[in-house]
Coordinates of C-alpha atoms in Angstrom, one line a residue:
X1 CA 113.2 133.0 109.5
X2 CA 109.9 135.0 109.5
X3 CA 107.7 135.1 111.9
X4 CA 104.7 136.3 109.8
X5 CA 103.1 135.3 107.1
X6 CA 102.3 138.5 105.1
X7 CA 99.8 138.6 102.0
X8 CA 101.3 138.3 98.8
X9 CA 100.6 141.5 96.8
X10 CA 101.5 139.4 93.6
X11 CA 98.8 137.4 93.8
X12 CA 95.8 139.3 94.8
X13 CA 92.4 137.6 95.7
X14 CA 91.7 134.3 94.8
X15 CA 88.1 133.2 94.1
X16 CA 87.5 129.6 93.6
X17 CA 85.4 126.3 93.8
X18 CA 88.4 123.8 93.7
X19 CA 87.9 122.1 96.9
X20 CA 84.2 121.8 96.6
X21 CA 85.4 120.5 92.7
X22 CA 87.6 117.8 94.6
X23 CA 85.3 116.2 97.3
X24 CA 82.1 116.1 94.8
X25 CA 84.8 113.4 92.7
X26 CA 83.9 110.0 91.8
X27 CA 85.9 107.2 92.9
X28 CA 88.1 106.4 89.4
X29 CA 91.1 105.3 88.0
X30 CA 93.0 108.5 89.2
X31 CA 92.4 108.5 92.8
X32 CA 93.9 104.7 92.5
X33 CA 97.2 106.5 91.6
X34 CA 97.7 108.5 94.0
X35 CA 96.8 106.1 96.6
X36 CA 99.5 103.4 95.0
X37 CA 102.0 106.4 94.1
X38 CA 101.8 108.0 97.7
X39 CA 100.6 105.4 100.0
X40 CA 102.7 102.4 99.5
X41 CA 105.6 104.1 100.4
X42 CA 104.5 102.8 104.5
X43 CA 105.4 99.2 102.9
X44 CA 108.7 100.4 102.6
X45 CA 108.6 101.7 106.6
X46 CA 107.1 98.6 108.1
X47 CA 109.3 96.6 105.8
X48 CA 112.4 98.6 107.6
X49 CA 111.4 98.5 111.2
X50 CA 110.4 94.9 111.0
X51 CA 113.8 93.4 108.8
X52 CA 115.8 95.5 111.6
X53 CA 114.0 93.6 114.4
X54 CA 113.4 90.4 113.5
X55 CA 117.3 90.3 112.3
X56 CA 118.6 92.0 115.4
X57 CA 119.6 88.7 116.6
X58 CA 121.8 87.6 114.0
X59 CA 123.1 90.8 113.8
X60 CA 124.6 90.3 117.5
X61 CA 126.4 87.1 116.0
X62 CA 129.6 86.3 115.4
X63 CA 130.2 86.2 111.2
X64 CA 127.6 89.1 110.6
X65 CA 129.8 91.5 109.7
X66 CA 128.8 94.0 112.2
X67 CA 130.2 94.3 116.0
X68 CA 126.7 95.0 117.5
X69 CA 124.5 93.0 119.9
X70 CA 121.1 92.5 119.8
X71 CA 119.9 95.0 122.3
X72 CA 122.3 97.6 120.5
X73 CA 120.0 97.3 117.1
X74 CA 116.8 96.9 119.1
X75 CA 117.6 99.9 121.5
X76 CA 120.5 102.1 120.4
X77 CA 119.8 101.5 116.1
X78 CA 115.9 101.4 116.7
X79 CA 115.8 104.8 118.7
X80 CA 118.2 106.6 116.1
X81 CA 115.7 105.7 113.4
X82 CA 112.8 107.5 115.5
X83 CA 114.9 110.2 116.3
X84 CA 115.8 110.5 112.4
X85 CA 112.6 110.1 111.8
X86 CA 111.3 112.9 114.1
X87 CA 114.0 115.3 113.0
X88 CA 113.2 114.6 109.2
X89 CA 109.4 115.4 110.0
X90 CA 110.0 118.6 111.2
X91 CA 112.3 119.4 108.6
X92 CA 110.5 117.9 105.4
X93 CA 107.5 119.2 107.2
X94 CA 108.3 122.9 107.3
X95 CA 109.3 122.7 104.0
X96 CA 106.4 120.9 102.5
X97 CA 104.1 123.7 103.2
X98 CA 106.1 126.3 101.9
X99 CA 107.4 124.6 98.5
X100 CA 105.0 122.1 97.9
X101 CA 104.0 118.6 98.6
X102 CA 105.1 117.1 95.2
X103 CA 108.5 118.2 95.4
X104 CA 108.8 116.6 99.3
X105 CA 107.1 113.6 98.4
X106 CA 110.2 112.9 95.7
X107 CA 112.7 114.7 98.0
X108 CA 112.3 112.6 101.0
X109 CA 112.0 109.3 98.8
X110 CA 115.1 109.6 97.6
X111 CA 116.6 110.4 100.7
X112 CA 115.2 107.0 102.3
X113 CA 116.8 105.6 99.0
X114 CA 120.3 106.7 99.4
X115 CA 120.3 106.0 103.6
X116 CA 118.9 102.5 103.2
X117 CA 121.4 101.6 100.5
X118 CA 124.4 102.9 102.4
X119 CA 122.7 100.5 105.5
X120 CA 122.9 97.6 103.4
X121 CA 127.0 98.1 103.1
X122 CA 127.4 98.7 106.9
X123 CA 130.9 97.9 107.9
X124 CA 130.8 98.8 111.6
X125 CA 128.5 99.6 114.1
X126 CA 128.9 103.5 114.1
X127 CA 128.3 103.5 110.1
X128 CA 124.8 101.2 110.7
X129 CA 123.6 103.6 113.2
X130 CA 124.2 106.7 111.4
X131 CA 122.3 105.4 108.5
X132 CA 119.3 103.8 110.8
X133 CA 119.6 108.0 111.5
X134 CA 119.6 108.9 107.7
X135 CA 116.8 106.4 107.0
X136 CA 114.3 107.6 109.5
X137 CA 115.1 111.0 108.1
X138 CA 113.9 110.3 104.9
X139 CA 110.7 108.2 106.0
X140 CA 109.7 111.2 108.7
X141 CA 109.6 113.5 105.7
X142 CA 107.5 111.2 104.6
X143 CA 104.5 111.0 106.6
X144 CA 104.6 114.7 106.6
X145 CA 104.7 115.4 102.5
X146 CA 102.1 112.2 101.9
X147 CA 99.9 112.6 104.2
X148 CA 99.4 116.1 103.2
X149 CA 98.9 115.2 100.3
X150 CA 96.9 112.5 100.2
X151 CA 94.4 114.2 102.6
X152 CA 94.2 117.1 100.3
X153 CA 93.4 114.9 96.7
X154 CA 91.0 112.4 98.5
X155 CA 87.6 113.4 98.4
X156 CA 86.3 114.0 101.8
X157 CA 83.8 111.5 101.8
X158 CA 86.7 108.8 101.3
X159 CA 89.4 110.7 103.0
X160 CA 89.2 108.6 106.3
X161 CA 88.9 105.3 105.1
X162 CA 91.5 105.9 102.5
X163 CA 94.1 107.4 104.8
X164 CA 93.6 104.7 107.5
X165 CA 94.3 101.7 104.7
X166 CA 97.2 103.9 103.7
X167 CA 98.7 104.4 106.6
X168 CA 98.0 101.0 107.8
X169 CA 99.8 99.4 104.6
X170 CA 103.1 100.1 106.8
X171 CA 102.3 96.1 108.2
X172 CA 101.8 94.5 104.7
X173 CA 105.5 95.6 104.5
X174 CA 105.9 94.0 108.4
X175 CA 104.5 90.8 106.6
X176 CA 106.9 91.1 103.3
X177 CA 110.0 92.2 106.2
X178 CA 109.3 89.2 108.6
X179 CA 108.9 86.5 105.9
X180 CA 111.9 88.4 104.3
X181 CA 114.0 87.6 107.5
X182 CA 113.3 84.1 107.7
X183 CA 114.9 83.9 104.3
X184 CA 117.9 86.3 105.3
X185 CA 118.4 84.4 108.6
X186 CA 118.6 81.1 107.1
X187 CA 122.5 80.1 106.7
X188 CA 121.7 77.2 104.2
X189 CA 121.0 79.7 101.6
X190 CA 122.8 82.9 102.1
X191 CA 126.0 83.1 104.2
X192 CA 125.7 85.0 107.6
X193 CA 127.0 88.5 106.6
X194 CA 125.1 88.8 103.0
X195 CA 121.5 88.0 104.0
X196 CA 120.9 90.5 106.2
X197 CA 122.5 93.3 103.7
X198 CA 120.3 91.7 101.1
X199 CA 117.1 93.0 102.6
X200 CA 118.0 96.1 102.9
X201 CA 118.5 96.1 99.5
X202 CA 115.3 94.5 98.2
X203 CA 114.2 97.7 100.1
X204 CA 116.0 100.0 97.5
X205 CA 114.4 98.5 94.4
X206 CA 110.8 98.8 95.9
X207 CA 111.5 102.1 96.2
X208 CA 112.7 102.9 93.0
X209 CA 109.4 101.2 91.5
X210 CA 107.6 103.5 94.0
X211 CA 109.7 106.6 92.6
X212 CA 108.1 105.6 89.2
X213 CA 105.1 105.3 89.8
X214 CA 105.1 108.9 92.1
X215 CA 106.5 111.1 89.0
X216 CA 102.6 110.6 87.8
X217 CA 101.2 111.8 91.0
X218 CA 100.2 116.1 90.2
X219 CA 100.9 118.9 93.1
X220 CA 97.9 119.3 95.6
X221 CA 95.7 122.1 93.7
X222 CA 95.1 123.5 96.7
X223 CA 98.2 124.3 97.9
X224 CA 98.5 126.0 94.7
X225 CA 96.0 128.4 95.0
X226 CA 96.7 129.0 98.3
X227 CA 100.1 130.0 97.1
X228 CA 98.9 132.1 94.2
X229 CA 98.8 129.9 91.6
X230 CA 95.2 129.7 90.6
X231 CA 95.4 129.4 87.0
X232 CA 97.5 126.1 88.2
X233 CA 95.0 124.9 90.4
X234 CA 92.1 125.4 87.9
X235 CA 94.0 123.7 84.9
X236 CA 95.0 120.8 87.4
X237 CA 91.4 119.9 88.9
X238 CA 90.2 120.3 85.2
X239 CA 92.5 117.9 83.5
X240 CA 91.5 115.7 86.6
X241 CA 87.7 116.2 85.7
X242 CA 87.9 115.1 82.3
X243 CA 89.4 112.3 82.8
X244 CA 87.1 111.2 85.1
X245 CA 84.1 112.2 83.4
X246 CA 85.6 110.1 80.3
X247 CA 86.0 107.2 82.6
X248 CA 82.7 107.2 84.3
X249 CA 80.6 108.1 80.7
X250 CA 78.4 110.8 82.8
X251 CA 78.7 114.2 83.7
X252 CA 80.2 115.5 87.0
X253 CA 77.4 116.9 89.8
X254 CA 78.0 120.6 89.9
X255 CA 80.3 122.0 92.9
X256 CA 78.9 123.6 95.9
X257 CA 80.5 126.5 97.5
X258 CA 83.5 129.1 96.7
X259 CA 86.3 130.0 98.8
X260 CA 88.1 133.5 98.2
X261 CA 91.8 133.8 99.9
X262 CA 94.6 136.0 100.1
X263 CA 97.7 134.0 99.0
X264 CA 100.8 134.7 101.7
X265 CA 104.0 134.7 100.6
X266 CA 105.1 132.4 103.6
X267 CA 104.1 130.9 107.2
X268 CA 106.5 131.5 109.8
X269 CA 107.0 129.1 112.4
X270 CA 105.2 131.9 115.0
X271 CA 102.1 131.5 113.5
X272 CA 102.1 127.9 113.3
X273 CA 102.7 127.9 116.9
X274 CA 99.9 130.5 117.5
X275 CA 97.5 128.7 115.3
X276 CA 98.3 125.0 116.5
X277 CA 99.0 126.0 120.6
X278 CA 96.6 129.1 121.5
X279 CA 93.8 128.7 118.6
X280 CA 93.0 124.9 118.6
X281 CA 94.8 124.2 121.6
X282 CA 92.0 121.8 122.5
X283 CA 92.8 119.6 118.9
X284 CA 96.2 120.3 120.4
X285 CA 95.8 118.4 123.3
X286 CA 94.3 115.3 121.2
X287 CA 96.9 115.0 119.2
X288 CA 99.5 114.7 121.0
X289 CA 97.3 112.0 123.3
X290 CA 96.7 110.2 120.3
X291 CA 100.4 110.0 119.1
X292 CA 101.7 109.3 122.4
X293 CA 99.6 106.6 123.4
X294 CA 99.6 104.6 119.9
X295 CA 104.0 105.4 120.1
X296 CA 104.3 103.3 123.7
X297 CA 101.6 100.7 122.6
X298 CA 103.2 99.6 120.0
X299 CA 106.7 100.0 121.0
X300 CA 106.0 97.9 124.1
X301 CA 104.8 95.3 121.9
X302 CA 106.5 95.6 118.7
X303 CA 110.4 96.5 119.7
X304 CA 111.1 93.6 121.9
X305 CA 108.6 90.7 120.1
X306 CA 111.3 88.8 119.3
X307 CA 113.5 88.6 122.3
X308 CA 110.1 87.9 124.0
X309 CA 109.7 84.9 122.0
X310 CA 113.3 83.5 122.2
X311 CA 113.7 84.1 126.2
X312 CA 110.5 82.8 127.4
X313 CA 109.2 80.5 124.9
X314 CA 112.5 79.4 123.3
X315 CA 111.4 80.3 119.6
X316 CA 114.1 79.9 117.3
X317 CA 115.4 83.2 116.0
X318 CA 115.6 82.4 112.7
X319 CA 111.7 81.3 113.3
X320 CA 110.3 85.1 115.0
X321 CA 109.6 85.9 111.3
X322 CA 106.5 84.0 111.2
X323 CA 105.0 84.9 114.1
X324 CA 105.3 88.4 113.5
X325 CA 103.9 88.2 110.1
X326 CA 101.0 86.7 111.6
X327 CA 100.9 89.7 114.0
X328 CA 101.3 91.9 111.2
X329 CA 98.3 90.7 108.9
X330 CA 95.9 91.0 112.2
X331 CA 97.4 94.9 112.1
X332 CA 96.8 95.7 108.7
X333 CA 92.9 94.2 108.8
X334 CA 92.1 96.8 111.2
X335 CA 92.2 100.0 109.1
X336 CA 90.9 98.1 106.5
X337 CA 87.9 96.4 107.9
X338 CA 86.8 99.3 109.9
X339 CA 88.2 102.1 108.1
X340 CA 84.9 102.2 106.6
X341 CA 83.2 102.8 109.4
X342 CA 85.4 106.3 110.6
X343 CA 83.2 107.8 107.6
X344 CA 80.1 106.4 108.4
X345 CA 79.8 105.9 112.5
X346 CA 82.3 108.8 112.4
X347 CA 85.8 109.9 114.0
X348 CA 84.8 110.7 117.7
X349 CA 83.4 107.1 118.6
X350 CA 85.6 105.4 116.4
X351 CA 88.9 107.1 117.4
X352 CA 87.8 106.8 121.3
X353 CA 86.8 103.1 120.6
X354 CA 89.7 101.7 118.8
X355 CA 92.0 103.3 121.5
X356 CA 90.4 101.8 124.4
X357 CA 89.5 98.7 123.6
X358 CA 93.2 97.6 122.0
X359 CA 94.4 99.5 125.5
X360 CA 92.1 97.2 127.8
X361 CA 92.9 93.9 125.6
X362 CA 96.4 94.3 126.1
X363 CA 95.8 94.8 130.1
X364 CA 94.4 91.5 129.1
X365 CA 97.4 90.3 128.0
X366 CA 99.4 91.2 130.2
X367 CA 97.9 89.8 132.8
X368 CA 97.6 86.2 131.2
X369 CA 101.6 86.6 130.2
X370 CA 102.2 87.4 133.8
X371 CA 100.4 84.6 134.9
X372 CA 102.3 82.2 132.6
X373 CA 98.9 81.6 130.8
X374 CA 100.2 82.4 127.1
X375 CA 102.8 80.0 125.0
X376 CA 104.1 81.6 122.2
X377 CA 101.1 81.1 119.8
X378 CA 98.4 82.4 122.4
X379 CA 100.5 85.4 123.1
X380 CA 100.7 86.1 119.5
X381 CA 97.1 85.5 119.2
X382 CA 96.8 88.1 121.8
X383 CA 98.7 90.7 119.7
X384 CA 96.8 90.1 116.7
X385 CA 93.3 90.8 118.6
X386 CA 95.2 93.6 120.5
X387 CA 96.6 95.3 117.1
X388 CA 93.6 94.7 115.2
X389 CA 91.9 97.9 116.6
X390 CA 95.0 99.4 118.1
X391 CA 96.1 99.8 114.2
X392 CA 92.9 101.4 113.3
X393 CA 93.6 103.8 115.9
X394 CA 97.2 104.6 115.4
X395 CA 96.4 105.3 111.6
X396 CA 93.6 107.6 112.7
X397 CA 96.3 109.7 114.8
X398 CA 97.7 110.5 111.4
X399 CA 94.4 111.8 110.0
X400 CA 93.0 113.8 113.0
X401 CA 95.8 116.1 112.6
X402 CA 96.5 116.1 109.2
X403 CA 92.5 117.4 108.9
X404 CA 92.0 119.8 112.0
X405 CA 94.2 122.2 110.9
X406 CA 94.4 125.1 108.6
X407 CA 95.9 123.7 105.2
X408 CA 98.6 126.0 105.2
X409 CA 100.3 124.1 108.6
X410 CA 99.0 120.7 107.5
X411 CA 102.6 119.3 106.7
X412 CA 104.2 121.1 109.6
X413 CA 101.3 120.2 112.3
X414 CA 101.9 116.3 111.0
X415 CA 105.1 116.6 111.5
X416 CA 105.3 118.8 115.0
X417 CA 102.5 115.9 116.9
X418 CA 104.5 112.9 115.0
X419 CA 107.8 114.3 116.6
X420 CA 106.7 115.0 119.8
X421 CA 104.8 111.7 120.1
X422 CA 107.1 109.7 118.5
X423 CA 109.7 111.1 120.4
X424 CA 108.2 110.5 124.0
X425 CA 107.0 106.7 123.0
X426 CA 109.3 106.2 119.9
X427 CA 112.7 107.3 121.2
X428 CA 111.9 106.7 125.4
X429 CA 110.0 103.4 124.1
X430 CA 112.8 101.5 122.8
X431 CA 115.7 102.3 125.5
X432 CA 113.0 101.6 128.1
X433 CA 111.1 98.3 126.5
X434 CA 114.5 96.8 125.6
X435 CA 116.2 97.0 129.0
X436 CA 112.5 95.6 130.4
X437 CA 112.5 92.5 127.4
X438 CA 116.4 92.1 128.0
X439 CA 115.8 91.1 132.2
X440 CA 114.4 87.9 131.3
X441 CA 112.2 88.7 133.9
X442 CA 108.0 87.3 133.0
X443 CA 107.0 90.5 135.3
X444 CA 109.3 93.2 133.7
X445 CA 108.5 92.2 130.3
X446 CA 104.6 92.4 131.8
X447 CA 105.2 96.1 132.7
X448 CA 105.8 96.8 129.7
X449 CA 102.7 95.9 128.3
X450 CA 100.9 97.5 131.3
X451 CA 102.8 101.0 130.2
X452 CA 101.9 101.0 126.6
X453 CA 97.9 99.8 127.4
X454 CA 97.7 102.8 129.8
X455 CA 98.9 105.4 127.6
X456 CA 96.7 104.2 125.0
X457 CA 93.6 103.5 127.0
X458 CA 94.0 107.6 128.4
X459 CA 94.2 109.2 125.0
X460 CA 91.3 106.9 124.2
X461 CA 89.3 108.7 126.5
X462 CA 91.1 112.1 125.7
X463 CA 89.6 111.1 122.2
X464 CA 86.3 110.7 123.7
X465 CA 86.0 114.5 124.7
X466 CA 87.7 116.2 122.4
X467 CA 87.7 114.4 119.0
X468 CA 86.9 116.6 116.3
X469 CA 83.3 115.1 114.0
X470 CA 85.5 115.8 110.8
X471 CA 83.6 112.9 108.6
X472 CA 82.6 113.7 105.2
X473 CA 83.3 117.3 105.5
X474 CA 85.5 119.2 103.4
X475 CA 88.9 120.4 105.0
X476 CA 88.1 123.8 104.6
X477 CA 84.9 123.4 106.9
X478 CA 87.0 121.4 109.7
X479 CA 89.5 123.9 109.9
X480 CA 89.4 127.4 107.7
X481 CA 92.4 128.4 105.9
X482 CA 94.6 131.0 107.6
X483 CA 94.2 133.1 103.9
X484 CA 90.7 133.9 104.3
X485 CA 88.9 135.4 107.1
X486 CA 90.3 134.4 111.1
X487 CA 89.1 130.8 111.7
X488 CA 85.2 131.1 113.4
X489 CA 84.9 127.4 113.0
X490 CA 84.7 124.6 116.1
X491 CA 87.8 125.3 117.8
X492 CA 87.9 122.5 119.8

């Protein structure tokens, strides 16, 4: 695989206004679209993760169909869908930049289709885990390709609020996956073994309504031009214009500001490296703080919530789904009660804030649980106030590097942070918080806590020095594009 990224002499020198044509949009009918086609694919995620844990119990049962137990699908399955989902990031990630983000975006969704209908048939343990694997492929590709893309159509004085509420929508699919499971688990209406299978189903057919709705959703115009295909690009953002301007009964404001590049027939994984590592190596450093410390919050929370509940409060399993949707709704008003605000107060104090507060609350918490302070309400309450800003902040991870770097490594840099953070917190997060939750022990299960709120509480402060003051500026400004000119920007 190259290691360059030469010019492509087929293309020439592009001249052209299209991101300036972009951010100057109006809110309309068309931005709606792509948020619906792009973003509510996170339903689907939070809809997996939380169906797999809240069911992991009767999983482990005898008449389920599967010879697993419960720490098996909240360790062994759970870490297998991170590590899927880490290796599909990279993948899909690599190849989002170089073929497009429309063709990913409809790739990787119909991977996740095929895995999570194969899950739903599981017939042993070693055929569940591989497609937990297959799933998480399909779904890492998928914060790479969308986030790309949804970055790139958004005008930039929306593009934070809008990619926070997006990314948060993975807990209205928490909410729709822990009410699911109190259906599944409950014997009086579906037998033991065909519950279960039949949410990972419902999963398939919200997808395909997804897929539907995507077709409609056009290629980023500027990867287009920055792959040579300018005519493309122009036709695109005009079409997009017009229907706008017919919506809104008013004429656009003019554009402000060209950008000329030098299409390149490819970026090779060298000068992604050299870009991301040596040039920002200061964004470098923040994101990977802010995806390692959101990974081990939420897995020390999230992974092991229900065996929490059922050892030391003895919650009925089939009864963990409604405290966890309740935990879920707090998670999902965070991004969108003060997304608003990482446009307007802006990214550096929001970012840093969000972090350390939901780091020091659940220090909070974990001292009260240790304490045997909490019953299984409180400690719920205590998640929801805990996950109400850590949520904003974990969505904000996804934005900060999908926006401070050059578009042409957008996809892979989402994917490269998202692996590596996922990885330490996602993969090491599970196997660890599971053996912690499994003791039955107040103070293990109180370590765990302590774990995730330090991580979080230190990138908060890493946030604090080196977040990047991207609101309401245009991509190209944040970060330039490796076709023009070398990058003079902030390289911090």
């Amino acid at each position: 695989m190259a290691t360059d990224d030469p010019v492509d002499a087929r293309a020439g020198t592009i001249t052209t206004a299209v991101p300036a044509r972009l951010d100057r949009l109006p809110w309309s009918r068309w931005h709606w679209t792509v948020v619906i086609g792009l973003g509510t694919v996170w339903i689907l995620d939070g809809l997996e993760v939380t169906v797999v844990g809240s069911i992991a119990s009767r999983l482990s049962e005898e008449g389920s169909g599967l010879p697993v137990s419960a720490a098996q699908v909240t360790g062994i399955a759970a870490a297998l869908y991170v590590a899927g989902a880490c290796s599909g990031a990279l993948f899909f990630g690599w190849l989002t930049d170089r073929y497009g983000r429309k063709k990913l975006f409809l790739i990787t969704l119909a991977v996740y289709l095929a895995a999570t209908a194969l899950t739903a048939v599981s017939f042993s343990s070693w055929w569940f885990f591989a497609f937990r694997f297959l799933t998480g492929f399909g779904i890492g590709g998928e914060y790479a390709a969308i986030n790309s893309a949804v970055d790139e159509l958004i005008p930039s004085r929306y593009r934070g609020r809008v990619d926070l509420v997006i990314n948060g929508s993975f807990w209205l699919g928490a909410v729709g996956g822990a009410l699911l499971s109190v259906l599944a688990l409950d014997t009086d209406l579906l037998a033991m073994n065909v519950g279960w299978r039949l949410t990972f189903a419902l999963g398939v057919v919200l997808g395909l309504v997804i897929l539907l709705v995507r077709r409609n959703v056009p290629e980023s115009p500027r990867w287009l031009f920055l792959h040579g295909r300018g005519e493309e690009a122009e036709e695109l953002v005009t079409d997009i214009e017009e229907r706008i301007t017919a919506e809104k009964g008013r004429p656009l404001p003019a554009p402000e500001g060209e950008i000329t590049v030098h299409p390149r027939a490819g970026i090779g994984f060298g000068v992604i490296a050299r870009t991301v590592l040596s040039t920002y190596r200061k964004r470098a450093a923040l994101g990977f703080s802010l995806f390692i410390g959101q990974a081990f919050l939420y897995n020390a929370i999230t992974f092991g919530f229900g065996a929490i509940l059922t050892t030391f409060y003895d919650v009925p399993s089939g009864s963990t789904g409604y405290y966890f949707a309740v935990m879920a709704v707090g998670n999902f008003l965070g991004p969108l009660l003060l997304g608003r605000l990482f446009d307007t107060l802006g990214r550096r104090i929001m970012i840093s804030g969000t972090y350390v507060l939901s780091g020091l609350l659940l220090f909070g918490t974990a001292w009260l649980f240790d304490g045997g302070h909490l019953t299984a309400k409180t400690l719920t309450a205590c998640w929801c106030v805990v996950l109400f800003f850590a949520s904003a902040g974990a969505s904000s991870a996804y934005l900060t590097v999908s926006e401070i770097f050059p578009m042409e490594t957008r996809a892979m840099a989402i994917a490269f942070f998202y692996a590596i953070g996922t990885a330490a917190g996602g993969i090491s997060g599970p196997l660890l918080f599971s053996k912690l939750t499994e003791t039955g022990v107040i103070a293990d299960t109180a370590l765990a806590f302590r774990i995730g709120a330090a991580l979080m509480t230190l990138a908060g402060l890493t946030a604090a020095a080196l977040a990047v003051n991207a609101e309401r500026r245009s991509l190209e400004d944040i970060a330039a594009p490796l076709s023009t000119t070398a990058p003079t920007g902030a390289r911090s």
